């Protein structure tokens, strides 16, 4: 298996622009997580899906952030409009019910200027 | 609410020596899981080891072992025979055993292995 695949690996955008981050979970996994990593706040959970349904989005910082999972093999995290404080590494992870560990993608390093 | 505490400053360890990374946690749930992840300078998050709150034995995975002391709410990671490739940030995390695997992470420990 190729593991969790995220794209792009790096994104530089101007403030106010829309940014879309993409994730392909490991085949057969039915839980998907979006995390954000910053120096100030560390790793924090943004949103979690189970069987393509958003279960907990309490970590989404504000309405500018939205996430979708239209099918079991694809998810997006969208920021519109982006702001410099959104600069961070965004990780997608997936896991299978009944198996404790979650596997992470390589992350997307987002820089908003 | 769950809380993970990692307070050690950055650590230097001699190659081939063992190193212990401290992690304490706080939860009111009787059932939970504890994890360690490694993040090298390249940035990816690598799963290392898992311990369930009801597991009787301390978890081991190759050179990694987890010193689980439930009463003290600690889950220290021991890396034996350190290698240069072990230089990385190490994160302790926990999840509730409610079937969803959401992770709460500590701030991390920086380890540098020196030859």
Short mmCIF file of N, CA and C in Angstrom, two decimals, chain A residues 37-105:
data_model
loop_
_atom_site.label_atom_id
_atom_site.label_comp_id
_atom_site.label_asym_id
_atom_site.label_seq_id
_atom_site.Cartn_x
_atom_site.Cartn_y
_atom_site.Cartn_z
N UNK A 37 -0.31 21.41 12.35
CA UNK A 37 0.86 21.54 13.23
C UNK A 37 1.48 22.92 13.08
N UNK A 38 1.58 23.63 14.19
CA UNK A 38 2.26 24.91 14.24
C UNK A 38 3.22 24.91 15.42
N UNK A 39 4.16 25.82 15.39
CA UNK A 39 5.11 25.92 16.50
C UNK A 39 4.38 26.32 17.78
N UNK A 40 3.42 27.21 17.66
CA UNK A 40 2.76 27.73 18.85
C UNK A 40 1.81 26.72 19.48
N UNK A 41 1.06 26.00 18.65
CA UNK A 41 -0.03 25.18 19.16
C UNK A 41 0.24 23.67 19.06
N UNK A 42 1.35 23.33 18.43
CA UNK A 42 1.65 21.90 18.27
C UNK A 42 0.70 21.25 17.28
N UNK A 43 0.43 19.97 17.50
CA UNK A 43 -0.46 19.21 16.63
C UNK A 43 -1.87 19.24 17.20
N UNK A 44 -2.81 19.70 16.40
CA UNK A 44 -4.18 19.78 16.87
C UNK A 44 -5.12 19.18 15.82
N UNK A 45 -6.12 18.48 16.31
CA UNK A 45 -7.11 17.85 15.43
C UNK A 45 -8.09 18.90 14.93
N UNK A 46 -8.28 18.94 13.63
CA UNK A 46 -9.23 19.88 13.05
C UNK A 46 -10.60 19.23 12.87
N UNK A 47 -10.62 18.07 12.23
CA UNK A 47 -11.87 17.40 11.92
C UNK A 47 -11.61 15.92 11.73
N UNK A 48 -12.65 15.14 11.97
CA UNK A 48 -12.53 13.69 11.89
C UNK A 48 -13.77 13.14 11.18
N UNK A 49 -13.54 12.22 10.23
CA UNK A 49 -14.60 11.55 9.49
C UNK A 49 -14.60 10.06 9.84
N UNK A 50 -15.77 9.49 9.89
CA UNK A 50 -15.88 8.04 9.99
C UNK A 50 -16.87 7.58 8.93
N UNK A 51 -16.46 6.64 8.11
CA UNK A 51 -17.29 6.19 6.99
C UNK A 51 -17.83 7.36 6.17
N UNK A 52 -16.93 8.30 5.89
CA UNK A 52 -17.17 9.46 5.04
C UNK A 52 -18.05 10.54 5.70
N UNK A 53 -18.47 10.34 6.91
CA UNK A 53 -19.36 11.28 7.59
C UNK A 53 -18.55 12.08 8.60
N UNK A 54 -18.67 13.42 8.58
CA UNK A 54 -17.95 14.21 9.60
C UNK A 54 -18.55 13.95 10.98
N UNK A 55 -17.69 13.54 11.90
CA UNK A 55 -18.15 13.19 13.24
C UNK A 55 -17.86 14.31 14.23
N UNK A 56 -16.71 14.91 14.11
CA UNK A 56 -16.31 15.93 15.07
C UNK A 56 -15.51 17.01 14.33
N UNK A 57 -16.09 18.19 14.20
CA UNK A 57 -15.39 19.30 13.55
C UNK A 57 -15.13 20.42 14.55
N UNK A 58 -15.12 20.10 15.82
CA UNK A 58 -14.95 21.12 16.85
C UNK A 58 -13.59 21.79 16.80
N UNK A 59 -12.63 21.16 16.14
CA UNK A 59 -11.30 21.74 16.04
C UNK A 59 -11.12 22.68 14.86
N UNK A 60 -12.10 22.76 14.00
CA UNK A 60 -11.99 23.67 12.85
C UNK A 60 -12.01 25.09 13.39
N UNK A 61 -10.99 25.87 13.06
CA UNK A 61 -10.82 27.15 13.74
C UNK A 61 -11.92 28.17 13.45
N UNK A 62 -12.44 28.22 12.27
CA UNK A 62 -13.49 29.20 11.96
C UNK A 62 -14.13 28.83 10.64
N UNK A 63 -15.13 29.63 10.28
CA UNK A 63 -15.92 29.29 9.10
C UNK A 63 -15.11 29.33 7.80
N UNK A 64 -13.95 29.89 7.84
CA UNK A 64 -13.12 29.91 6.62
C UNK A 64 -12.63 28.51 6.26
N UNK A 65 -12.68 27.63 7.23
CA UNK A 65 -12.20 26.25 7.02
C UNK A 65 -13.41 25.34 6.77
N UNK A 66 -13.25 24.49 5.76
CA UNK A 66 -14.28 23.48 5.50
C UNK A 66 -13.61 22.21 5.01
N UNK A 67 -14.23 21.08 5.29
CA UNK A 67 -13.68 19.79 4.87
C UNK A 67 -14.79 18.91 4.34
N UNK A 68 -14.42 18.12 3.33
CA UNK A 68 -15.39 17.20 2.74
C UNK A 68 -14.74 15.84 2.53
N UNK A 69 -15.59 14.84 2.49
CA UNK A 69 -15.12 13.50 2.15
C UNK A 69 -16.19 12.87 1.26
N UNK A 70 -16.13 13.13 -0.01
CA UNK A 70 -17.19 12.67 -0.91
C UNK A 70 -17.24 11.17 -1.11
N UNK A 71 -16.10 10.49 -0.87
CA UNK A 71 -16.08 9.04 -0.95
C UNK A 71 -14.96 8.51 -0.07
N UNK A 72 -14.87 7.21 0.00
CA UNK A 72 -13.95 6.58 0.95
C UNK A 72 -12.48 6.79 0.60
N UNK A 73 -12.20 7.27 -0.60
CA UNK A 73 -10.80 7.37 -1.02
C UNK A 73 -10.33 8.80 -1.24
N UNK A 74 -11.11 9.78 -0.77
CA UNK A 74 -10.71 11.15 -1.06
C UNK A 74 -11.33 12.13 -0.05
N UNK A 75 -10.49 13.07 0.38
CA UNK A 75 -10.97 14.13 1.25
C UNK A 75 -10.26 15.43 0.91
N UNK A 76 -10.94 16.53 1.14
CA UNK A 76 -10.34 17.84 0.93
C UNK A 76 -10.53 18.71 2.16
N UNK A 77 -9.57 19.58 2.37
CA UNK A 77 -9.64 20.62 3.39
C UNK A 77 -9.46 21.94 2.65
N UNK A 78 -10.44 22.80 2.78
CA UNK A 78 -10.42 24.05 2.04
C UNK A 78 -10.37 25.23 3.00
N UNK A 79 -9.58 26.21 2.64
CA UNK A 79 -9.50 27.45 3.42
C UNK A 79 -9.84 28.59 2.45
N UNK A 80 -10.88 29.33 2.79
CA UNK A 80 -11.33 30.41 1.92
C UNK A 80 -12.00 31.51 2.76
N UNK A 81 -11.42 32.71 2.79
CA UNK A 81 -10.14 33.11 2.24
C UNK A 81 -8.99 32.77 3.20
N UNK A 82 -7.83 32.55 2.66
CA UNK A 82 -6.68 32.21 3.50
C UNK A 82 -6.09 33.47 4.14
N UNK A 83 -5.46 33.26 5.29
CA UNK A 83 -4.81 34.34 6.03
C UNK A 83 -3.41 33.88 6.44
N UNK A 84 -2.50 34.82 6.67
CA UNK A 84 -1.14 34.43 7.06
C UNK A 84 -1.09 33.51 8.27
N UNK A 85 -2.01 33.68 9.22
CA UNK A 85 -2.00 32.84 10.42
C UNK A 85 -2.42 31.40 10.14
N UNK A 86 -2.86 31.12 8.93
CA UNK A 86 -3.17 29.74 8.55
C UNK A 86 -1.91 28.98 8.14
N UNK A 87 -0.80 29.66 8.04
CA UNK A 87 0.46 29.01 7.67
C UNK A 87 0.80 27.93 8.69
N UNK A 88 0.99 26.73 8.21
CA UNK A 88 1.20 25.57 9.08
C UNK A 88 1.47 24.36 8.21
N UNK A 89 1.75 23.24 8.87
CA UNK A 89 1.77 21.95 8.17
C UNK A 89 0.46 21.25 8.47
N UNK A 90 -0.22 20.83 7.43
CA UNK A 90 -1.51 20.15 7.57
C UNK A 90 -1.31 18.67 7.26
N UNK A 91 -1.68 17.85 8.22
CA UNK A 91 -1.55 16.41 8.06
C UNK A 91 -2.92 15.77 7.90
N UNK A 92 -2.96 14.78 7.05
CA UNK A 92 -4.10 13.89 6.96
C UNK A 92 -3.66 12.53 7.50
N UNK A 93 -4.53 11.86 8.23
CA UNK A 93 -4.23 10.53 8.76
C UNK A 93 -5.44 9.64 8.58
N UNK A 94 -5.20 8.35 8.50
CA UNK A 94 -6.33 7.43 8.40
C UNK A 94 -6.09 6.23 9.31
N UNK A 95 -7.19 5.60 9.69
CA UNK A 95 -7.11 4.42 10.52
C UNK A 95 -8.31 3.54 10.24
N UNK A 96 -8.23 2.33 10.75
CA UNK A 96 -9.28 1.36 10.56
C UNK A 96 -9.93 1.07 11.90
N UNK A 97 -11.25 0.99 11.93
CA UNK A 97 -11.95 0.67 13.18
C UNK A 97 -11.43 -0.62 13.77
N UNK A 98 -11.16 -0.58 15.05
CA UNK A 98 -10.67 -1.77 15.73
C UNK A 98 -9.15 -1.89 15.74
N UNK A 99 -8.48 -1.07 14.95
CA UNK A 99 -7.01 -1.05 14.94
C UNK A 99 -6.58 0.30 15.52
N UNK A 100 -5.76 0.30 16.56
CA UNK A 100 -5.54 1.56 17.27
C UNK A 100 -4.74 2.62 16.52
N UNK A 101 -3.73 2.21 15.78
CA UNK A 101 -2.84 3.24 15.25
C UNK A 101 -3.41 3.94 14.02
N UNK A 102 -3.10 5.23 13.93
CA UNK A 102 -3.42 6.03 12.76
C UNK A 102 -2.14 6.28 11.98
N UNK A 103 -2.26 6.26 10.66
CA UNK A 103 -1.11 6.46 9.79
C UNK A 103 -1.24 7.81 9.09
N UNK A 104 -0.14 8.54 9.10
CA UNK A 104 -0.14 9.91 8.62
C UNK A 104 0.42 10.00 7.21
N UNK A 105 -0.10 10.99 6.48
CA UNK A 105 0.51 11.36 5.22
C UNK A 105 1.75 12.21 5.46
#
